Coordinates of C-alpha atoms in Angstrom, one line a residue:
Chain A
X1 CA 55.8 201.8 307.3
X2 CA 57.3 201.1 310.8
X3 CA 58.1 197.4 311.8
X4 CA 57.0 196.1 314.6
X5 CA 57.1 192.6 316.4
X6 CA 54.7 189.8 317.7
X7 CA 56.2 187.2 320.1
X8 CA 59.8 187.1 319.2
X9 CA 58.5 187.7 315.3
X10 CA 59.4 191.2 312.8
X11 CA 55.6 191.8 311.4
X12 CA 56.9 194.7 308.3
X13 CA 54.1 196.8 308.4
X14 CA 50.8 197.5 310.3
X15 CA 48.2 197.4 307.9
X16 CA 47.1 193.7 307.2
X17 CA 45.0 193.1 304.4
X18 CA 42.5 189.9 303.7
X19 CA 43.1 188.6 300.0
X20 CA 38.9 187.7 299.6
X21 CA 36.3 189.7 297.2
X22 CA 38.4 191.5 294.4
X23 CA 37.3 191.6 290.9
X24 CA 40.4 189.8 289.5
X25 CA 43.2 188.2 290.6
X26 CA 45.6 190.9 289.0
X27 CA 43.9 193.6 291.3
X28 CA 44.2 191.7 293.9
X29 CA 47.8 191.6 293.2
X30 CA 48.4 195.0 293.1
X31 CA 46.6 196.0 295.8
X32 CA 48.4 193.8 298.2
X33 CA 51.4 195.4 296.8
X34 CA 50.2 199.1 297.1
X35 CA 49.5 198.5 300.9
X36 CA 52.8 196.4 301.3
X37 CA 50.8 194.3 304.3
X38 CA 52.8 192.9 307.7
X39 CA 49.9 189.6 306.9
X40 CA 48.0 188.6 303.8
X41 CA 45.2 186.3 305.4
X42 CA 44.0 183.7 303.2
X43 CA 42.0 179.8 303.7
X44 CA 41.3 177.1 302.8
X45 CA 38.1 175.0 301.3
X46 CA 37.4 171.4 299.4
X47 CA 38.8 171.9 296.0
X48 CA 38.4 169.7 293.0
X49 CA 42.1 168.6 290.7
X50 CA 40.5 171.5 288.1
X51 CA 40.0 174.6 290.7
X52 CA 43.2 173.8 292.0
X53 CA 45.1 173.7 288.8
X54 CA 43.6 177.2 287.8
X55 CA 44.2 178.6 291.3
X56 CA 48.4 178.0 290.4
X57 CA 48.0 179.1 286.8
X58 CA 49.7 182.0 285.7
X59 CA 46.5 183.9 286.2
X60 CA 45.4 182.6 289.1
X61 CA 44.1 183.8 292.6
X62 CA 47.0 181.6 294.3
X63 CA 49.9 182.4 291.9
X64 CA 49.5 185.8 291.5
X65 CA 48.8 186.2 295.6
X66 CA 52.4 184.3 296.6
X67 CA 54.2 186.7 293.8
X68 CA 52.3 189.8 295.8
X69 CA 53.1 188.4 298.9
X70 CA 56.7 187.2 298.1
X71 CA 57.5 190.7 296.6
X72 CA 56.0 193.0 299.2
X73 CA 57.6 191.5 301.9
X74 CA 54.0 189.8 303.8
X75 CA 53.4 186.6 305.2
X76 CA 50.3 184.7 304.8
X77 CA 48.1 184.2 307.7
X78 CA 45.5 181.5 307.3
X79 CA 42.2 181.7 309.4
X80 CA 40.0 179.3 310.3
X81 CA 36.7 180.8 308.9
X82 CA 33.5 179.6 308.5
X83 CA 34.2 177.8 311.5
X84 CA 31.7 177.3 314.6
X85 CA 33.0 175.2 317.2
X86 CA 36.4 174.6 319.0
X87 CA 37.0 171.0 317.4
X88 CA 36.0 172.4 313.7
X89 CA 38.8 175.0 314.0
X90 CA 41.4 173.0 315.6
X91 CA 41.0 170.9 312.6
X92 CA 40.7 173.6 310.0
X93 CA 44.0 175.0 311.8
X94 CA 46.2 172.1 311.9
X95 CA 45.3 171.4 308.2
X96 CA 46.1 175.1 307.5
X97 CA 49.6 174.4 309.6
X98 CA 49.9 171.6 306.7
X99 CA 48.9 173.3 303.4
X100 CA 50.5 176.8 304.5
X101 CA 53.6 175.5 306.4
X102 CA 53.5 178.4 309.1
X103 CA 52.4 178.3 312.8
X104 CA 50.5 181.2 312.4
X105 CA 47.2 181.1 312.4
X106 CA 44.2 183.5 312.8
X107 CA 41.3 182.1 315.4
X108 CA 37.7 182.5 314.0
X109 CA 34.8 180.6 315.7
X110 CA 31.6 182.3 315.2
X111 CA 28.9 182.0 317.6
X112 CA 26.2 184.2 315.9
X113 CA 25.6 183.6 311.8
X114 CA 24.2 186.7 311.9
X115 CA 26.1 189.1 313.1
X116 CA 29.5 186.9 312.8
X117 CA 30.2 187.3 316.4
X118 CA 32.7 185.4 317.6
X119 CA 31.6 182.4 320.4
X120 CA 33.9 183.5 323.4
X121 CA 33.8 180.6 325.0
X122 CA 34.6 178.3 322.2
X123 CA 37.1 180.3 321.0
X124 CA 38.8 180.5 324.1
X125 CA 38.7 176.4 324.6
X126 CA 40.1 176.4 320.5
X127 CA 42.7 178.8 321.7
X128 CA 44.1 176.7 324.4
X129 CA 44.5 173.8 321.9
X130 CA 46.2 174.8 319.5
X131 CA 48.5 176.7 321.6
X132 CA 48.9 173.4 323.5
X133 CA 49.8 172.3 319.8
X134 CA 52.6 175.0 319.3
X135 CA 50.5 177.5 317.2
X136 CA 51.2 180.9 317.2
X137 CA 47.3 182.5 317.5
X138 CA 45.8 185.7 316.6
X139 CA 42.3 185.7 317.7
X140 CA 39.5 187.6 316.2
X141 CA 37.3 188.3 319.4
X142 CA 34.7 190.8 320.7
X143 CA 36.1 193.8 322.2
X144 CA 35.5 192.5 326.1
X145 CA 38.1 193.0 328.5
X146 CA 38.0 190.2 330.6
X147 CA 38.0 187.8 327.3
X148 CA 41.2 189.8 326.1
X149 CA 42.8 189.5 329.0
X150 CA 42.2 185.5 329.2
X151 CA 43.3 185.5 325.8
X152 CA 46.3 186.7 326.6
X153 CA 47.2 184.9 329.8
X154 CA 46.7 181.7 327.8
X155 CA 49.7 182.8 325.1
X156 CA 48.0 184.7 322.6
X157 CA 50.6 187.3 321.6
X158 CA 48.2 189.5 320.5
X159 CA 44.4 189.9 320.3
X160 CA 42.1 191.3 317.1
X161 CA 38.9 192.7 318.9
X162 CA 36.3 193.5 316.0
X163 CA 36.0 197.2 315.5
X164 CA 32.4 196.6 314.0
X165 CA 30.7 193.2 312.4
X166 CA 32.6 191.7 309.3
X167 CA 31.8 193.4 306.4
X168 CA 29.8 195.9 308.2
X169 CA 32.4 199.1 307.5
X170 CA 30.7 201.1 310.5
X171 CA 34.6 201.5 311.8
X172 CA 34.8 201.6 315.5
X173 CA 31.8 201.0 316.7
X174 CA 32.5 201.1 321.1
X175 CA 35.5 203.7 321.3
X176 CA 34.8 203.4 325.1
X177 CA 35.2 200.1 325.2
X178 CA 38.3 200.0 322.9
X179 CA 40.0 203.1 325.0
X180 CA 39.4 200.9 327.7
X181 CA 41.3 197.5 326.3
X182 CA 44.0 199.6 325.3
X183 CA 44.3 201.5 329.1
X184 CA 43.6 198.0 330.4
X185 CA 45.6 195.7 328.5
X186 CA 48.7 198.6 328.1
X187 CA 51.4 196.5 327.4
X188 CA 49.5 194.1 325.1
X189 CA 49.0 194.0 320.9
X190 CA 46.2 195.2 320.4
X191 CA 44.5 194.6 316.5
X192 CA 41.5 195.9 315.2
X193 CA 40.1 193.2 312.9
X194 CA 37.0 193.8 310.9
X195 CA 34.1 196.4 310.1
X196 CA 36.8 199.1 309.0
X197 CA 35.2 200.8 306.2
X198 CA 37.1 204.2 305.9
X199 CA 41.0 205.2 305.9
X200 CA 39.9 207.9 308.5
X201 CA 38.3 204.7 311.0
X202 CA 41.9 202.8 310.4
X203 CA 43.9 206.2 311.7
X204 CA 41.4 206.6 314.3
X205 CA 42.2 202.8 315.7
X206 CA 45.9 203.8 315.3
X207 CA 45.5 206.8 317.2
X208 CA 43.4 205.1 319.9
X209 CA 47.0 203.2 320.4
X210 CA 46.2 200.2 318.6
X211 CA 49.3 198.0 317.0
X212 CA 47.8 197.3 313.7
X213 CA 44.6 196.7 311.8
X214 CA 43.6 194.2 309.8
X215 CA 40.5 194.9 307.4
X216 CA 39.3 193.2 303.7
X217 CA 36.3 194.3 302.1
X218 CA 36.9 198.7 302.1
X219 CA 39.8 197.8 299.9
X220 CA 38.3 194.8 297.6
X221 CA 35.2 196.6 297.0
X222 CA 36.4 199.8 296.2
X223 CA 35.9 201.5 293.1
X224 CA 39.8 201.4 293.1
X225 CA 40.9 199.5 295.4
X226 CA 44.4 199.8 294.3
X227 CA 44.2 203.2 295.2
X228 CA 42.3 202.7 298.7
X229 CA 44.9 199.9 299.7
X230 CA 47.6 203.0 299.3
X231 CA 45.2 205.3 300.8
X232 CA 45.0 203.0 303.7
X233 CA 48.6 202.2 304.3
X234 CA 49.4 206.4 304.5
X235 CA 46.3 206.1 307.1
X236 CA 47.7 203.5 309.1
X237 CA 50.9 205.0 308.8
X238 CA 50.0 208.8 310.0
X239 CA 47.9 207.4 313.0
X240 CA 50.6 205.4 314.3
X241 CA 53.0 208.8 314.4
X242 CA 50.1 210.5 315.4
X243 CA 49.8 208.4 318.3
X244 CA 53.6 208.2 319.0
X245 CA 53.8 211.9 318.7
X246 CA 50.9 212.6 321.7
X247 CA 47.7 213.6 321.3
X248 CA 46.2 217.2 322.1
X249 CA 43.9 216.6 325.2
X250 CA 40.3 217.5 324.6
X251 CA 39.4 220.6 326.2
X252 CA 35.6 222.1 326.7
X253 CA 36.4 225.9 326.4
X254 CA 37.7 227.5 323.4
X255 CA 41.5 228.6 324.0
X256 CA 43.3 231.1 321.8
X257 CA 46.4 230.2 320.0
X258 CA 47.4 233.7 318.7
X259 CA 48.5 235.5 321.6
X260 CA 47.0 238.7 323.1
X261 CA 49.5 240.4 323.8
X262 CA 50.8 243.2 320.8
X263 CA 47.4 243.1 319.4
X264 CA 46.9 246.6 317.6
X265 CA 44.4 249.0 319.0
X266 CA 41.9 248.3 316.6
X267 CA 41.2 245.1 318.1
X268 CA 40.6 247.0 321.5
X269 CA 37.6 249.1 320.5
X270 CA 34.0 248.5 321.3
X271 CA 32.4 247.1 318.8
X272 CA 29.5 249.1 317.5
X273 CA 26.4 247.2 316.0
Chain B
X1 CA 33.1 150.4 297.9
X2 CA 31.8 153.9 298.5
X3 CA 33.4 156.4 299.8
X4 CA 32.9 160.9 300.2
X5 CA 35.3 162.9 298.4
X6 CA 35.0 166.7 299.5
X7 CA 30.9 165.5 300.8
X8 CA 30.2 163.7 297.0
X9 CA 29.6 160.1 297.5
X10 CA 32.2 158.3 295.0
X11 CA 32.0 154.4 293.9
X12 CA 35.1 152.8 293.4
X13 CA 35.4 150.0 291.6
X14 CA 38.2 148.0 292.6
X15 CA 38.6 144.3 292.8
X16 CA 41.7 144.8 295.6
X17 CA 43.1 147.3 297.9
X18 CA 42.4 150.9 297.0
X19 CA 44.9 153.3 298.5
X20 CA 44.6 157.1 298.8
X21 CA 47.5 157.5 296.8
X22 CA 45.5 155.7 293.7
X23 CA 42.6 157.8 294.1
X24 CA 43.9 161.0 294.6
X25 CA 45.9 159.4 291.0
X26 CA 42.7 159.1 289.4
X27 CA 40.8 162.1 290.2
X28 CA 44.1 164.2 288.8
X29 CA 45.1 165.6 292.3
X30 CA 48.4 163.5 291.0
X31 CA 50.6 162.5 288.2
X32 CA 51.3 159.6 286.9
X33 CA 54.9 160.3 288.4
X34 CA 53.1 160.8 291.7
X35 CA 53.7 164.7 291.2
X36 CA 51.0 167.1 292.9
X37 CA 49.5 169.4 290.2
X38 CA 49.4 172.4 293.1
X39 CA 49.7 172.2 297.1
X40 CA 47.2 170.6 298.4
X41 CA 46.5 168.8 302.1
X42 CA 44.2 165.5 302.9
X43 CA 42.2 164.7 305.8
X44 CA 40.7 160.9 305.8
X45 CA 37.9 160.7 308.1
X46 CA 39.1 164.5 309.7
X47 CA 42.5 162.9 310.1
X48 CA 45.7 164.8 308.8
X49 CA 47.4 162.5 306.1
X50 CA 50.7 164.1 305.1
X51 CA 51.9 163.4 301.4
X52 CA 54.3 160.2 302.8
X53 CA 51.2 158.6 304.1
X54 CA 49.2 158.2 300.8
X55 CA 50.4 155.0 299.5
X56 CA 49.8 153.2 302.7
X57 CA 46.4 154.3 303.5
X58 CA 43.9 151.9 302.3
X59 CA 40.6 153.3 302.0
X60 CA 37.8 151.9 303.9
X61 CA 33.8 151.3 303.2
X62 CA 32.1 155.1 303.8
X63 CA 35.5 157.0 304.4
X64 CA 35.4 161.2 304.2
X65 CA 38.0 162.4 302.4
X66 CA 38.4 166.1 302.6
X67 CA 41.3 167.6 299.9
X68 CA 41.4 170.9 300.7
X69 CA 43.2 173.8 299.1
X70 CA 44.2 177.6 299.4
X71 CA 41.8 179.7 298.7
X72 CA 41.3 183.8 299.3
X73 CA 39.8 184.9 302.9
X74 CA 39.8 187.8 305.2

């Protein structure tokens, strides 16, 4: 899978994965591995001394997920979920900056608990922050232009409009408005974060023109999701080329690709019914 | 003295000083040898406390202490 770079940063691949909602550790594991992510996102909660201890045992969630990481060539990407306001997320974020030692950080603040929308406005004022603070942020926004573009102009290096609600797997649910940010905001990373549910909705994002995608749950909750985290990497992968390569343009009328010309006389008769 | 360790009210009873450093010691975040048992990060009253800190940080009457860890997300 092709390399490509945030800010002055190598991300290895363009499928990121979340590490949340497999049925062991171990799978986990080796799905992070069969999709060889550019980011494994992870956070972080109130722990008691024994959860911690079996997070770092040899079976455990954290131990296994820096071997995945470490070996496939990821980086970790904390996020600031569960978060609602600008001042909760600055704080989650510069204790994730602690814990995780990176600058990197994804940008959740949710303004609707039932949908998980993101609150624009806080977001944006959380944004300014912890850039002011010298963190590197991803958002995970709404697909609107105008709060992409101001996203941007305050140092994001790249933005992750939502493709549908978390969780949802409806894949891209406003292709007209995602065309759009991608014609709008041309020389921009663009990520499609959340509500991917299908290999064929990842390739579709890549061949809208998107950078990279970032999904979770169509890979933890498959029946396999070993498999699916490979099936979505050769997605990812063949929509990216697709998209490099150029696109057919849509046309209304059928056009035929076998030429007339030399066709046997047969083909010239009337047809009788 | 009471204080909240990750939102559970906890009485401490101490006849001196009570440092972070000796409570995160007696709830097992800590060796005896001062060692963490895994990566973990500290916030007193939403305040960062960075492992350097702990000693010197004496716990107050109905301080939040929030010991947070990694954990899996998306």
């Amino acid at each position: 899978m092709d390399a490509f770079t945030i800010g002055a940063e190598k991300i290895s691949s363009r499928l990121w994965l979340g590490s949340s909602l497999y049925p062991s550790p171990k799978v986990m594991g080796d799905a992070i591995q069969a999709a060889s992510p550019g980011f494994v996102t992870v956070s972080l909660r109130r722990q008691s001394a024994m959860q911690l201890r079996q997070q770092v045992s040899e079976h455990g969630h954290w131990h296994i997920l820096l071997q995945a990481v470490a070996t496939s060539g990821s980086r970790l990407l904390p996020n600031t979920a569960g978060c609602h306001s600008a001042a909760e997320a600055v704080n989650l974020a510069q204790l994730a900056r602690e814990l995780f030692a990176t600058r990197w950080i994804k940008l959740e603040v949710i303004g609707d608990d039932y949908t998980l929308q993101p609150h624009p406005l806080q977001l944006v004022e959380a944004a300014r922050e912890l850039i002011a603070q010298d963190f590197i942020v991803l958002p995970y926004c709404t697909d609107d232009l105008v709060l992409c573009s101001t996203l941007l102009e305050l140092g994001c290096p790249a933005v992750m409009p939502w493709g549908a609600p978390i969780g949802t797997g409806r894949g891209l649910m406003n292709i007209y408005q995602l065309k759009t940010l991608r014609q709008r905001l041309a020389d921009a990373t663009l990520i499609i974060d959340a509500g991917i549910g299908k290999p064929s909705q990842a390739m579709a994002a890549m061949e809208l023109g998107y950078d990279a995608v970032l999904l979770n749950t169509a890979v933890a909750r498959a029946h396999d999701p070993v498999s699916m985290a490979s099936a979505f990497r050769q997605a990812v992968d063949a929509g990216h080329m697709a998209y490099q390569a150029g696109l057919m343009v849509e046309r209304e009328q059928a056009v035929a690709s076998t030429p007339d010309i030399g066709k046997p006389f047969w083909q010239q008769a009337e047809v009788r019914l | 003295m009471r204080v909240i360790v990750n939102g559970e009210s906890l009485l401490l009873n101490q006849t001196r000083e009570y440092s972070l450093l000796m409570l995160l010691q007696s709830l097992g975040y800590l060796s005896d040898s001062y060692e963490k048992s895994a990566p973990f990060v500290v916030a007193v009253n939403q305040k960062i406390i960075t492992a350097t800190q702990y000693r010197q940080t004496l716990l107050q009457e109905d301080d939040c202490i929030d010991i947070l860890a990694a954990v899996t997300g998306g």
